[in-house]
PDB file of C-alpha atoms in Angstrom:
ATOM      1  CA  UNK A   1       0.000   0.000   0.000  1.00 83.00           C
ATOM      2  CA  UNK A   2       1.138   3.314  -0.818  1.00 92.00           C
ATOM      3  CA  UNK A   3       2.037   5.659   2.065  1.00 94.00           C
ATOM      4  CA  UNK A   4       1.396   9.684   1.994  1.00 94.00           C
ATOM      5  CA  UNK A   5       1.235  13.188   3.506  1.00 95.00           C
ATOM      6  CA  UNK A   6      -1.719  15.159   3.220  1.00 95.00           C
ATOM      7  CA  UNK A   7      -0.903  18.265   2.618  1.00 93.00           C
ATOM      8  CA  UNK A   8      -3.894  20.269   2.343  1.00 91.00           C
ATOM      9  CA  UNK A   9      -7.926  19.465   3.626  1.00 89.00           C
ATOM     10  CA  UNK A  10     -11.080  21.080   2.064  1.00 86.00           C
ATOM     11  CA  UNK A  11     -14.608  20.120   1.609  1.00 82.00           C
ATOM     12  CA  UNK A  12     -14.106  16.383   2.384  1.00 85.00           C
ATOM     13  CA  UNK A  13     -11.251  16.177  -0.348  1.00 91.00           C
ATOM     14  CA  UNK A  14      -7.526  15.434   1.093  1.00 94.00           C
ATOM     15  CA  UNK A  15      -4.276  16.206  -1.007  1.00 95.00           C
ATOM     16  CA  UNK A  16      -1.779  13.922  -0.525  1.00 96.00           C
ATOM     17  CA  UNK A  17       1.575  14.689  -1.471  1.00 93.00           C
ATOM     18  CA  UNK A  18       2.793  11.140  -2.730  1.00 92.00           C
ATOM     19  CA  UNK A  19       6.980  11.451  -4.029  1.00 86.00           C
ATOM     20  CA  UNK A  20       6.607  14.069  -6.779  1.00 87.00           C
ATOM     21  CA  UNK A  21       2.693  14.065  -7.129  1.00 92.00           C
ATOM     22  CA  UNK A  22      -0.613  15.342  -5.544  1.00 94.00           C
ATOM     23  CA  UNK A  23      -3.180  12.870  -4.946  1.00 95.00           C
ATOM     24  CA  UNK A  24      -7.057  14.029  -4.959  1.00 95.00           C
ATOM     25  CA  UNK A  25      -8.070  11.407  -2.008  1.00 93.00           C
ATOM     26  CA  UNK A  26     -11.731  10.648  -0.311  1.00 90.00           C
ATOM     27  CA  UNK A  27     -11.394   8.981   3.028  1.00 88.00           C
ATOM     28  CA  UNK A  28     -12.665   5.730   3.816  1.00 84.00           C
ATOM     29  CA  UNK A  29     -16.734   5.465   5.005  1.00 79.00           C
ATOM     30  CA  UNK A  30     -15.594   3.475   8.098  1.00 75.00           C
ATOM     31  CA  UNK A  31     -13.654   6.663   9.092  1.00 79.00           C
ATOM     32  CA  UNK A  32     -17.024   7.918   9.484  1.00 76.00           C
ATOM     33  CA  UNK A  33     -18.795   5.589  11.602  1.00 75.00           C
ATOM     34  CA  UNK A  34     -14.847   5.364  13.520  1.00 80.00           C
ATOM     35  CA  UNK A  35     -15.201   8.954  13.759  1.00 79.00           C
ATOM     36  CA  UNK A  36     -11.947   8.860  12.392  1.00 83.00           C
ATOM     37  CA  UNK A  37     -11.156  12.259  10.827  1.00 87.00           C
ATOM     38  CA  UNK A  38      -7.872  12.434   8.711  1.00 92.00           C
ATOM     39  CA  UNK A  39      -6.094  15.791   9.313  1.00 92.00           C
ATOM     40  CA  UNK A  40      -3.618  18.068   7.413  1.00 92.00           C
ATOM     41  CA  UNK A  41      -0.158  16.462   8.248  1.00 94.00           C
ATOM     42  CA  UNK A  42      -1.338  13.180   8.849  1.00 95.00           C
ATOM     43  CA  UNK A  43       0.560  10.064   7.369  1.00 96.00           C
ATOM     44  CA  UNK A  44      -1.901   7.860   5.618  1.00 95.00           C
ATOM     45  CA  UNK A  45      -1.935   5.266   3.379  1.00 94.00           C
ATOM     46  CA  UNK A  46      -4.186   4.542   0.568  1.00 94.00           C
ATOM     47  CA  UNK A  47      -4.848   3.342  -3.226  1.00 92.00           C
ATOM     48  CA  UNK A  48      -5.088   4.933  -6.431  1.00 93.00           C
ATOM     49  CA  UNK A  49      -7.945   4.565  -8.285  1.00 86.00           C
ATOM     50  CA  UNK A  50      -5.338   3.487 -11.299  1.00 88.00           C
ATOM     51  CA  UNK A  51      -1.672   2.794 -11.252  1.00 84.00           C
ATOM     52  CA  UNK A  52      -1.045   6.609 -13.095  1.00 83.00           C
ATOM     53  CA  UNK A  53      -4.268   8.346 -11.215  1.00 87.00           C
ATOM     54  CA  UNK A  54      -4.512  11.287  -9.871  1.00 91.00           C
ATOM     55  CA  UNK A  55      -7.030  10.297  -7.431  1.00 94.00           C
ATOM     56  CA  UNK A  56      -7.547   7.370  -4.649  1.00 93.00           C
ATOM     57  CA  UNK A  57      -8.756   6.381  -1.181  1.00 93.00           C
ATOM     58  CA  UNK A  58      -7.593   6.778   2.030  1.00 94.00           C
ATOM     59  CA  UNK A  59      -7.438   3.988   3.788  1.00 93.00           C
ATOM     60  CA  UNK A  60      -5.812   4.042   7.176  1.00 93.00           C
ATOM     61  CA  UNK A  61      -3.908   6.843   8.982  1.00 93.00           C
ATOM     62  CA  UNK A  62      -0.895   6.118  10.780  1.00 95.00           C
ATOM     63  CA  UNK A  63      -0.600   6.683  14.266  1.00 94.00           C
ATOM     64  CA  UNK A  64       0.160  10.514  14.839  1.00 94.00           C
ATOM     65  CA  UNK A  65       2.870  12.162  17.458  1.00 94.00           C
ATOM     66  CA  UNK A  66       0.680  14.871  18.344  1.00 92.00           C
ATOM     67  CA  UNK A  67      -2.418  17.377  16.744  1.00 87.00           C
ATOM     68  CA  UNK A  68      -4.221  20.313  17.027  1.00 82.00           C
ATOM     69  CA  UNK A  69      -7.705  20.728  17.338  1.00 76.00           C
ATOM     70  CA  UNK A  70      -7.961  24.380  16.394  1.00 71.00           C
ATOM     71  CA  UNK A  71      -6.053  24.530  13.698  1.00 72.00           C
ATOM     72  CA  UNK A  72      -6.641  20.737  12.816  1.00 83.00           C
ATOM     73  CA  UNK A  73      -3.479  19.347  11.881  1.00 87.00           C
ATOM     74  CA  UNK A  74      -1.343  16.823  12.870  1.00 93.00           C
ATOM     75  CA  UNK A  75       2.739  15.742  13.505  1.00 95.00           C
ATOM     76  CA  UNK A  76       3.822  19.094  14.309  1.00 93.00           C
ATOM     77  CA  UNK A  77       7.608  19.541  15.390  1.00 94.00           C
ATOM     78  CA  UNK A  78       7.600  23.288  15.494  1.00 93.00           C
ATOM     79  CA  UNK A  79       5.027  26.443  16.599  1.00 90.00           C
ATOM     80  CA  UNK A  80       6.080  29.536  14.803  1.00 89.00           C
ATOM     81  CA  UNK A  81       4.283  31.954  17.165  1.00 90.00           C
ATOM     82  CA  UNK A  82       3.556  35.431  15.257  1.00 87.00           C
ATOM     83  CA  UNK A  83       3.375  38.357  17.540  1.00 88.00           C
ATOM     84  CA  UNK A  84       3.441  41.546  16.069  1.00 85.00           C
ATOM     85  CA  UNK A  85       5.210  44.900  17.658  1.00 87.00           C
ATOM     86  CA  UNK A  86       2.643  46.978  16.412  1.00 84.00           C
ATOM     87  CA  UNK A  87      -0.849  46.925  14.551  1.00 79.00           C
ATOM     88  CA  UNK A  88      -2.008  44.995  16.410  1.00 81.00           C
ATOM     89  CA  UNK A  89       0.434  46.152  19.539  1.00 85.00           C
ATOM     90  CA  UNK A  90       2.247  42.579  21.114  1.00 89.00           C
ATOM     91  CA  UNK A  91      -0.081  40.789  23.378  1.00 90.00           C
ATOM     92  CA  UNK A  92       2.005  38.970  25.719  1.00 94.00           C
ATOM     93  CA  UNK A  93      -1.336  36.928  27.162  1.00 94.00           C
ATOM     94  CA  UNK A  94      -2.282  35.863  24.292  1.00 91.00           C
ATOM     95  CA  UNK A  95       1.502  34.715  23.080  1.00 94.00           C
ATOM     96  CA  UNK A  96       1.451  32.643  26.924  1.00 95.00           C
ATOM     97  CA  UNK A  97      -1.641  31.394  25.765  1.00 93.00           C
ATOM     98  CA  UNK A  98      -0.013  30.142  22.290  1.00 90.00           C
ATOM     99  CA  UNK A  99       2.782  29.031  24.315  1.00 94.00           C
ATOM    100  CA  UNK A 100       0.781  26.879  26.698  1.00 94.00           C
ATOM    101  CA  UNK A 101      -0.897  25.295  24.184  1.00 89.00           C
ATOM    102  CA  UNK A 102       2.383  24.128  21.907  1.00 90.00           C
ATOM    103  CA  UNK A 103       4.002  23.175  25.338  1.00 93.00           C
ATOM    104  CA  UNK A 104       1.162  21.043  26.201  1.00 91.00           C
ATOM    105  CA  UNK A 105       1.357  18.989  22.665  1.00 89.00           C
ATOM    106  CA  UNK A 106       4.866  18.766  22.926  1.00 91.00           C
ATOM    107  CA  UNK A 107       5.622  20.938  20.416  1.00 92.00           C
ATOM    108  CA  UNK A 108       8.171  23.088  20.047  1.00 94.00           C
ATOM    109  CA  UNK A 109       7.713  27.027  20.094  1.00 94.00           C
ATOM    110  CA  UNK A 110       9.846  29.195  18.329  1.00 94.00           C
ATOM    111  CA  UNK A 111       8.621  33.068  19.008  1.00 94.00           C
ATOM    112  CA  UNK A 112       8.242  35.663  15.770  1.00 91.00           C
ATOM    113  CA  UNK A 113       7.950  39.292  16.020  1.00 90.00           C
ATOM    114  CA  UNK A 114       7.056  41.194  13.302  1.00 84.00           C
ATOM    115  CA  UNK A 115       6.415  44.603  12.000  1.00 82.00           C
ATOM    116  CA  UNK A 116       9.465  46.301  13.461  1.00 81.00           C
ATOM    117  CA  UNK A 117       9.785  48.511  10.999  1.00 81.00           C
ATOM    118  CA  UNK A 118       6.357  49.940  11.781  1.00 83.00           C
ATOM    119  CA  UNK A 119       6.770  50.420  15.302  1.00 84.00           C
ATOM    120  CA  UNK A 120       8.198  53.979  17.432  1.00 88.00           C
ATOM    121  CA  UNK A 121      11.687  53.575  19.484  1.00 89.00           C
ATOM    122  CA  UNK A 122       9.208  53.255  23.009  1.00 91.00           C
ATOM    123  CA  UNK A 123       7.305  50.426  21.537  1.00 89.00           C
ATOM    124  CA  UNK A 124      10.560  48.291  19.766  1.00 89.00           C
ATOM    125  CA  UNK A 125      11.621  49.243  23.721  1.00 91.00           C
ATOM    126  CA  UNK A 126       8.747  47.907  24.752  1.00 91.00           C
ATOM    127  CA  UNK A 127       9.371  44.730  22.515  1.00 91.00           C
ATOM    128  CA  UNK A 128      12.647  43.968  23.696  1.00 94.00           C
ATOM    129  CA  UNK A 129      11.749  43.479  26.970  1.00 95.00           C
ATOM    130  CA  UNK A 130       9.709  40.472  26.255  1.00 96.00           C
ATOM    131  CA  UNK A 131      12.309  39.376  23.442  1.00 95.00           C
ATOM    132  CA  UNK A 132      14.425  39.198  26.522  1.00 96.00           C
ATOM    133  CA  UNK A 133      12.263  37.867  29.064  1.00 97.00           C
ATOM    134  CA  UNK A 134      10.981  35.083  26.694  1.00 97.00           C
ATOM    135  CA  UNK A 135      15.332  34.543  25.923  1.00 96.00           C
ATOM    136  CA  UNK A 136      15.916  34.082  29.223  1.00 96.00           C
ATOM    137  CA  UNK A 137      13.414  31.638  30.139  1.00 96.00           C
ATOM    138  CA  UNK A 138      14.651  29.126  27.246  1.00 95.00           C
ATOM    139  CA  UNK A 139      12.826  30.368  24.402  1.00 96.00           C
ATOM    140  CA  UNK A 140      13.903  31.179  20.687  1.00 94.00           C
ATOM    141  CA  UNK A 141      12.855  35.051  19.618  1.00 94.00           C
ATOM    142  CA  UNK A 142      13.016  36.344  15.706  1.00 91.00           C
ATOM    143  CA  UNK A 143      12.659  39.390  14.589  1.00 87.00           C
ATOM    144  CA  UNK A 144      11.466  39.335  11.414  1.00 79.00           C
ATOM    145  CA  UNK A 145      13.257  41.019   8.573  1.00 67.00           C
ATOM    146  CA  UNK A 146      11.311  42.693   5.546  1.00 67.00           C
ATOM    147  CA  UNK A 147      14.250  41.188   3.401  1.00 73.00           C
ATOM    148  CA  UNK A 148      13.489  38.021   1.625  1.00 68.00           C
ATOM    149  CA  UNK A 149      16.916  36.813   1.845  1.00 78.00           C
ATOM    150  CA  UNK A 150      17.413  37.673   5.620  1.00 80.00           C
ATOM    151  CA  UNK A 151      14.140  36.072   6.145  1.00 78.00           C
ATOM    152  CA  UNK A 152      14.639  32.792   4.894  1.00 82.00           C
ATOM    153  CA  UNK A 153      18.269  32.706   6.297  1.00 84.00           C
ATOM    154  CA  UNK A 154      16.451  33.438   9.929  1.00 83.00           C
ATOM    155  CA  UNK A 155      13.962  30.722   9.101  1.00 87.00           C
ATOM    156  CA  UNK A 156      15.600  27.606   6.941  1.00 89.00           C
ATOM    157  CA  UNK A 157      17.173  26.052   9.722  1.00 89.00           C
ATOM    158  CA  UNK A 158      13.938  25.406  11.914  1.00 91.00           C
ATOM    159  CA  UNK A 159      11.970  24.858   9.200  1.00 92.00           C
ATOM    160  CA  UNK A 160      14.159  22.352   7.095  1.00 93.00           C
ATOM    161  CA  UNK A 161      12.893  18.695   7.301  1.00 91.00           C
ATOM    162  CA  UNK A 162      10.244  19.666   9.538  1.00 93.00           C
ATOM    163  CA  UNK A 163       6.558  20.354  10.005  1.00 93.00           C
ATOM    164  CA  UNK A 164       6.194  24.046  11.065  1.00 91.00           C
ATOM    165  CA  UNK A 165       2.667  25.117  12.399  1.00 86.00           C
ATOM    166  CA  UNK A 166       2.404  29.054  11.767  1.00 83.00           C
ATOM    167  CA  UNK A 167       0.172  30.437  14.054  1.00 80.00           C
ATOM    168  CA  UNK A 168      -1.143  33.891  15.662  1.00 76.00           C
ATOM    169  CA  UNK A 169      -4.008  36.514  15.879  1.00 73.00           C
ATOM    170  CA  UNK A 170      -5.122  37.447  13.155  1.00 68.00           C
ATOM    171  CA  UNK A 171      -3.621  40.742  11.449  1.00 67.00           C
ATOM    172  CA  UNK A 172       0.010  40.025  12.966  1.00 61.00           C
ATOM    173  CA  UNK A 173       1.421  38.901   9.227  1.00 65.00           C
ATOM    174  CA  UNK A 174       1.363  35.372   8.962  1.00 71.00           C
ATOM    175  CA  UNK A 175       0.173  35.045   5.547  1.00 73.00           C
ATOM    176  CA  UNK A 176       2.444  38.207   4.550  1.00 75.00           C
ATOM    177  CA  UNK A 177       5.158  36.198   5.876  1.00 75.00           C
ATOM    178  CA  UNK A 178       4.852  33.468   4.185  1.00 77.00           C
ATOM    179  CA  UNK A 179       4.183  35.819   0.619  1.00 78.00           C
ATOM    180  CA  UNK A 180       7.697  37.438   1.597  1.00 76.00           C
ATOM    181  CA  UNK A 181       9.288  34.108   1.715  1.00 78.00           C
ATOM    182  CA  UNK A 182       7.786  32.567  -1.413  1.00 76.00           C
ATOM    183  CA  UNK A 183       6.118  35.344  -3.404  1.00 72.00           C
ATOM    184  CA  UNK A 184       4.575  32.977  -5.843  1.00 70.00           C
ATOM    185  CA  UNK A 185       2.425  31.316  -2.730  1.00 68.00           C
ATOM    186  CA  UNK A 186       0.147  34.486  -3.413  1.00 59.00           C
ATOM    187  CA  UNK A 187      -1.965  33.877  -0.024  1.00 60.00           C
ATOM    188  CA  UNK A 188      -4.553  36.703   0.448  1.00 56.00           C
ATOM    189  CA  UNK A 189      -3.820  39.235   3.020  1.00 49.00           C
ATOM    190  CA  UNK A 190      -5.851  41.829   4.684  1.00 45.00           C
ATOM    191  CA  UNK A 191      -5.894  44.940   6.414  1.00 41.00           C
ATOM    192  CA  UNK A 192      -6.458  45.363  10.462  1.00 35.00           C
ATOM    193  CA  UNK A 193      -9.724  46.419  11.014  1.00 36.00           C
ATOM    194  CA  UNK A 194      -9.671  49.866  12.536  1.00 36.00           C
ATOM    195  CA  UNK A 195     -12.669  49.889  14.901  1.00 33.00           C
ATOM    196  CA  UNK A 196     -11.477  45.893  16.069  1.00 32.00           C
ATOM    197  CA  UNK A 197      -8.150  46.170  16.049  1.00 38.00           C
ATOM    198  CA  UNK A 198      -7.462  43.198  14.861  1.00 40.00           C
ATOM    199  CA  UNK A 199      -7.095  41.625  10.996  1.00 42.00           C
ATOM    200  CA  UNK A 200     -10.115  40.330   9.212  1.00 42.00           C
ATOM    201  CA  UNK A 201     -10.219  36.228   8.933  1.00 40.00           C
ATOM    202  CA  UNK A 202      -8.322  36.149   5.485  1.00 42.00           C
ATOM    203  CA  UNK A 203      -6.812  31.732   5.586  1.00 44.00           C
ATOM    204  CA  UNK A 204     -10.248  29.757   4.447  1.00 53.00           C
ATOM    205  CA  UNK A 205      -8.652  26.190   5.148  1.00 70.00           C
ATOM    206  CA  UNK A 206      -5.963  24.458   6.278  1.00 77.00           C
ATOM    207  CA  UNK A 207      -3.319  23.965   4.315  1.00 81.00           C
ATOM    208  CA  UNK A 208       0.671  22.786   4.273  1.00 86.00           C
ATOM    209  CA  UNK A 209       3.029  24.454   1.993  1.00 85.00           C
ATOM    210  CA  UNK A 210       6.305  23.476   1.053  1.00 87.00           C
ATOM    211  CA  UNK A 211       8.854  25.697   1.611  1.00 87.00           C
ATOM    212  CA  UNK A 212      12.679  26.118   3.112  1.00 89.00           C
ATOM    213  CA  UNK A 213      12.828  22.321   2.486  1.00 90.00           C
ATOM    214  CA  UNK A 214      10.257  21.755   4.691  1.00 92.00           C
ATOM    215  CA  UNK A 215       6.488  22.220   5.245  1.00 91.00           C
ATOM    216  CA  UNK A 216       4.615  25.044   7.049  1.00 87.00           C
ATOM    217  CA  UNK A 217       0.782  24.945   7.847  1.00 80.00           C
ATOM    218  CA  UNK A 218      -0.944  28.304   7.319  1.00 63.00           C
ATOM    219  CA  UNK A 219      -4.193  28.304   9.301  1.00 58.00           C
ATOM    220  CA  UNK A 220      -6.935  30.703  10.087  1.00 54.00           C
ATOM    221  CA  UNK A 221      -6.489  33.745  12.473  1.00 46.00           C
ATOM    222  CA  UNK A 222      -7.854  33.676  15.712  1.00 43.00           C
ATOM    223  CA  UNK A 223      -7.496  36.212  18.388  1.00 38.00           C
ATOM    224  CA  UNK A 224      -8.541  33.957  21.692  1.00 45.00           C
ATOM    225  CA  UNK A 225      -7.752  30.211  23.093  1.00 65.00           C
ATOM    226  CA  UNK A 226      -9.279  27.956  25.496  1.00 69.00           C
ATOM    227  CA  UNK A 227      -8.177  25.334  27.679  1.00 80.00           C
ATOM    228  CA  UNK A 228     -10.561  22.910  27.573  1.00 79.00           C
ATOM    229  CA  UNK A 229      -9.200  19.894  27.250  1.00 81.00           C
ATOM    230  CA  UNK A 230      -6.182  21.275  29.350  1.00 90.00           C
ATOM    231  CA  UNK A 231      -6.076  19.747  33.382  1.00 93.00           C
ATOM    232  CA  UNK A 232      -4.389  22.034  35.793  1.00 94.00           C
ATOM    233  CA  UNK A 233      -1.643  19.263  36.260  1.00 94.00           C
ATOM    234  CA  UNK A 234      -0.598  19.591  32.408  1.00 94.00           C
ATOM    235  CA  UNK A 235      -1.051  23.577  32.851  1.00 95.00           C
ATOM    236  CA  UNK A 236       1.741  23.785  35.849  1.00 94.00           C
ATOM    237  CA  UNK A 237       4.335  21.811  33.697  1.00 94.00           C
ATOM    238  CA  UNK A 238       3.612  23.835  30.148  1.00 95.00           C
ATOM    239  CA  UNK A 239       5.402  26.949  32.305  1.00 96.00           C
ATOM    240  CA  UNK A 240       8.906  25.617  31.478  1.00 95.00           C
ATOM    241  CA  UNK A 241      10.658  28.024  34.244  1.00 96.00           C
ATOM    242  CA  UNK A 242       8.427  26.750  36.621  1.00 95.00           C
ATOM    243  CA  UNK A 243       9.332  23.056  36.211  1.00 90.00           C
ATOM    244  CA  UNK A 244      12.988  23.970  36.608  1.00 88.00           C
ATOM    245  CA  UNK A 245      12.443  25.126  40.132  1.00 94.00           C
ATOM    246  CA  UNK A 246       9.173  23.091  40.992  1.00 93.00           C
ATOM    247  CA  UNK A 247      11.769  20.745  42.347  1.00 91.00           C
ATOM    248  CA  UNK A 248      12.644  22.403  45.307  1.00 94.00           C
ATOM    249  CA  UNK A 249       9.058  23.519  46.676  1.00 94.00           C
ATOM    250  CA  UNK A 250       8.547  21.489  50.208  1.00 93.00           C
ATOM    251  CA  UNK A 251       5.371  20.145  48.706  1.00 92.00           C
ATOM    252  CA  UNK A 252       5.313  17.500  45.788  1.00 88.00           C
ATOM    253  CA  UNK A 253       2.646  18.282  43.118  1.00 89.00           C
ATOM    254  CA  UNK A 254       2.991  21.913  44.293  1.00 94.00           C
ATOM    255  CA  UNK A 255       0.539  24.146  42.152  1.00 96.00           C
ATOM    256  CA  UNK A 256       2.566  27.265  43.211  1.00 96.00           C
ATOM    257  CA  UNK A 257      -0.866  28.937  44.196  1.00 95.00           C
ATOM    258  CA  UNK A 258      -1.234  29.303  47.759  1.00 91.00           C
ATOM    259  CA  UNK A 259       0.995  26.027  49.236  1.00 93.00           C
ATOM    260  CA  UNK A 260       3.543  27.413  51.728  1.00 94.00           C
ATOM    261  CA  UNK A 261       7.469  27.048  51.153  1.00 95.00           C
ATOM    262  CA  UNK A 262       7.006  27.252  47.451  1.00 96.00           C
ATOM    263  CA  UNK A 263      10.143  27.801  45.111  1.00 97.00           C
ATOM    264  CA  UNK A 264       8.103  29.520  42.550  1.00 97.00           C
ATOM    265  CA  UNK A 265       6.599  32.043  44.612  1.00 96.00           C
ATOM    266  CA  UNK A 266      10.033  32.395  45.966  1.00 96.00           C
ATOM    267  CA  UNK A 267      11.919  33.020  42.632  1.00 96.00           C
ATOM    268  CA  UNK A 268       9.233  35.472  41.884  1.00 96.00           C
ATOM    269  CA  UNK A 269      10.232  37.031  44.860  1.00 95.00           C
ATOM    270  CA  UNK A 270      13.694  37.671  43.635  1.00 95.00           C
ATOM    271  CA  UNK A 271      13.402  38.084  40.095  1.00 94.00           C
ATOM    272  CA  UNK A 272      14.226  35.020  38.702  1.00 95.00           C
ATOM    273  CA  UNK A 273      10.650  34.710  37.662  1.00 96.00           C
ATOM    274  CA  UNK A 274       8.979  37.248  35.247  1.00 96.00           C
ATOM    275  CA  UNK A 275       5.855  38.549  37.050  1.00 97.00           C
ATOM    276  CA  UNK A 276       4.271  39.139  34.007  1.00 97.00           C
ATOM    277  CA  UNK A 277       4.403  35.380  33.929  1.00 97.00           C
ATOM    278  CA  UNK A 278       3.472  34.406  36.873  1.00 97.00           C
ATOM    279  CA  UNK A 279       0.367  36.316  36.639  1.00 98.00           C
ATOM    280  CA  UNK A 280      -0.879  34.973  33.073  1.00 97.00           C
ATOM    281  CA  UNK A 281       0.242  31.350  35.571  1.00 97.00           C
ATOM    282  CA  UNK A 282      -2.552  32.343  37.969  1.00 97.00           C
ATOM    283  CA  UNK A 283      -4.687  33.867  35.323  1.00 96.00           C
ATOM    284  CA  UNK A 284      -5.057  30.890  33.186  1.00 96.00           C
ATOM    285  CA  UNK A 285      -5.372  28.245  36.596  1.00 96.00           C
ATOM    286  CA  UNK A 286      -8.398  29.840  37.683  1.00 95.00           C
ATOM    287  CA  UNK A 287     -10.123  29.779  34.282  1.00 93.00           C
ATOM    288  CA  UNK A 288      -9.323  25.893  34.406  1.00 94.00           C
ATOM    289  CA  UNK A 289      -9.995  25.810  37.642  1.00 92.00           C
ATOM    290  CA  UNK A 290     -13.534  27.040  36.935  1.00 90.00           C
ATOM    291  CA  UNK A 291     -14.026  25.830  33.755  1.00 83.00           C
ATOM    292  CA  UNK A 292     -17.479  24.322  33.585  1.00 77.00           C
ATOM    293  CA  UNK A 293     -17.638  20.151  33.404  1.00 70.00           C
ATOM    294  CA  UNK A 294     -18.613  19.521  30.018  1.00 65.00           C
ATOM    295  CA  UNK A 295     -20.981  15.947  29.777  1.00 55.00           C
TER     296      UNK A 295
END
């Protein structure tokens, strides 16, 4: 049986890039009644309709290292995490968010800041603050050059032989990114909306494009994340700084909340800790913490 990547998902048809060709694919009606849905990235394996077709059938998909529900895609070994300076100004909630969510899935963030070259002296200022607070706890930072060449040579080594999940709010310039790298890609972009402040949905479906000998997954914008499928167990280890010094609080399974003789609460204490981070920490464990049961 042959064995395939699908590269791009829409309206119950899946691409599959198969060596050197694209293969129109329907999946299997036992996916159905499996409830068995095959997702961009996924490694499947099906038939042709024909030995020199252009068409075929899924027929099973391979066990996957990890996925996304929102975007839906699957066997992901890097989060490219768009934050923008300006227009819309850097949201460093909504990055911790992105960041909880890749950590969590065992993926592995790399941070990109964009539109530099838009943005005043206090705001870059502003900006490098977080460049270095997200540095210093472990984490790669780009800045994004408007250079093509600069661009991919910032870019070529994480992507290269790898799966690259692009994701942000929309408006921060994924798609443009992506446009600057490959200019014959052609994805649509759009303008920030001025009374939202934030881009108009402009990515339709999911799709994985091969580029900087690798593949990156553009994906819809969306400006908010929830936890819920997230425990607060898998929360307290997806703050990487925290599991470094977790070790030392007096209680095991410390939540770093309100037990006593805690090593978190202590670093934050003396610095070691961003408290910008330890508040999103507290932020997002009492929004699991109250989440609703779902049934």
């Amino acid at each position: 049986m042959l064995k395939g990547k699908i590269i791009r998902a829409l309206s119950g048809f899946y691409d599959v890039q198969l060596d050197d060709r694209i293969i129109r694919c329907k999946g299997r009606g036992l996916f159905r009644k499996k409830q068995v849905t095959p997702l961009v990235g996924d490694i499947v394996e099906l038939d042709l309709d024909s030995p020199q077709a252009s068409t075929g059938m899924i027929q099973h998909v391979l066990e996957r290292t990890n996925e996304l529900v929102r975007p839906p895609v699957a066997n992901i070994d890097h989060a490219l995490i768009v934050q923008s300076i300006t227009e819309p100004e850097l949201n460093p909630i909504l990055l911790d968010r992105f960041l909880v969510l890749a950590e969590s899935k065992r993926i592995e963030p790399v941070i990109l800041f964009t539109k530099k070259d838009l943005a005043s002296s206090k705001i870059s200022e502003h900006a490098n603050y977080y460049k270095d607070a997200y540095e210093k706890i472990g984490y790669q930072v780009i800045e994004t050059s408007t250079e093509p060449d600069l661009l991919v040579q910032s870019l070529e080594s994480i992507v290269k032989n790898r799966v690259c999940v692009i994701a942000g709010q929309s408006g921060v310039g994924k798609s443009t990114l992506l446009n600057r790298i490959e200019p014959d890609l052609n994805i649509e972009t759009a303008d920030i909306s001025k009374s939202l402040g934030r881009g108009k949905h402009t990515t339709r479906h999911v799709e994985l494009y091969q580029l900087l000998g690798g593949f990156i997954v553009d994906t819809p914008g969306f400006s908010s994340l929830d936890f819920a499928e997230l425990t607060l167990e898998e929360l307290r280890e997806t703050f990487i700084e925290f599991e470094r010094i977790s070790e030392h609080c007096k209680f095991r399974g410390c939540f770093h909340i309100n037990e006593p003789k805690c090593a978190v609460k202590d670093a934050l204490e003396t610095g070691e800790i961003e408290s910008f981070r330890y508040k999103h920490y507290q932020l997002f464990h009492e929004e699991i913490k109250n989440r609703k049961p779902r049934y």
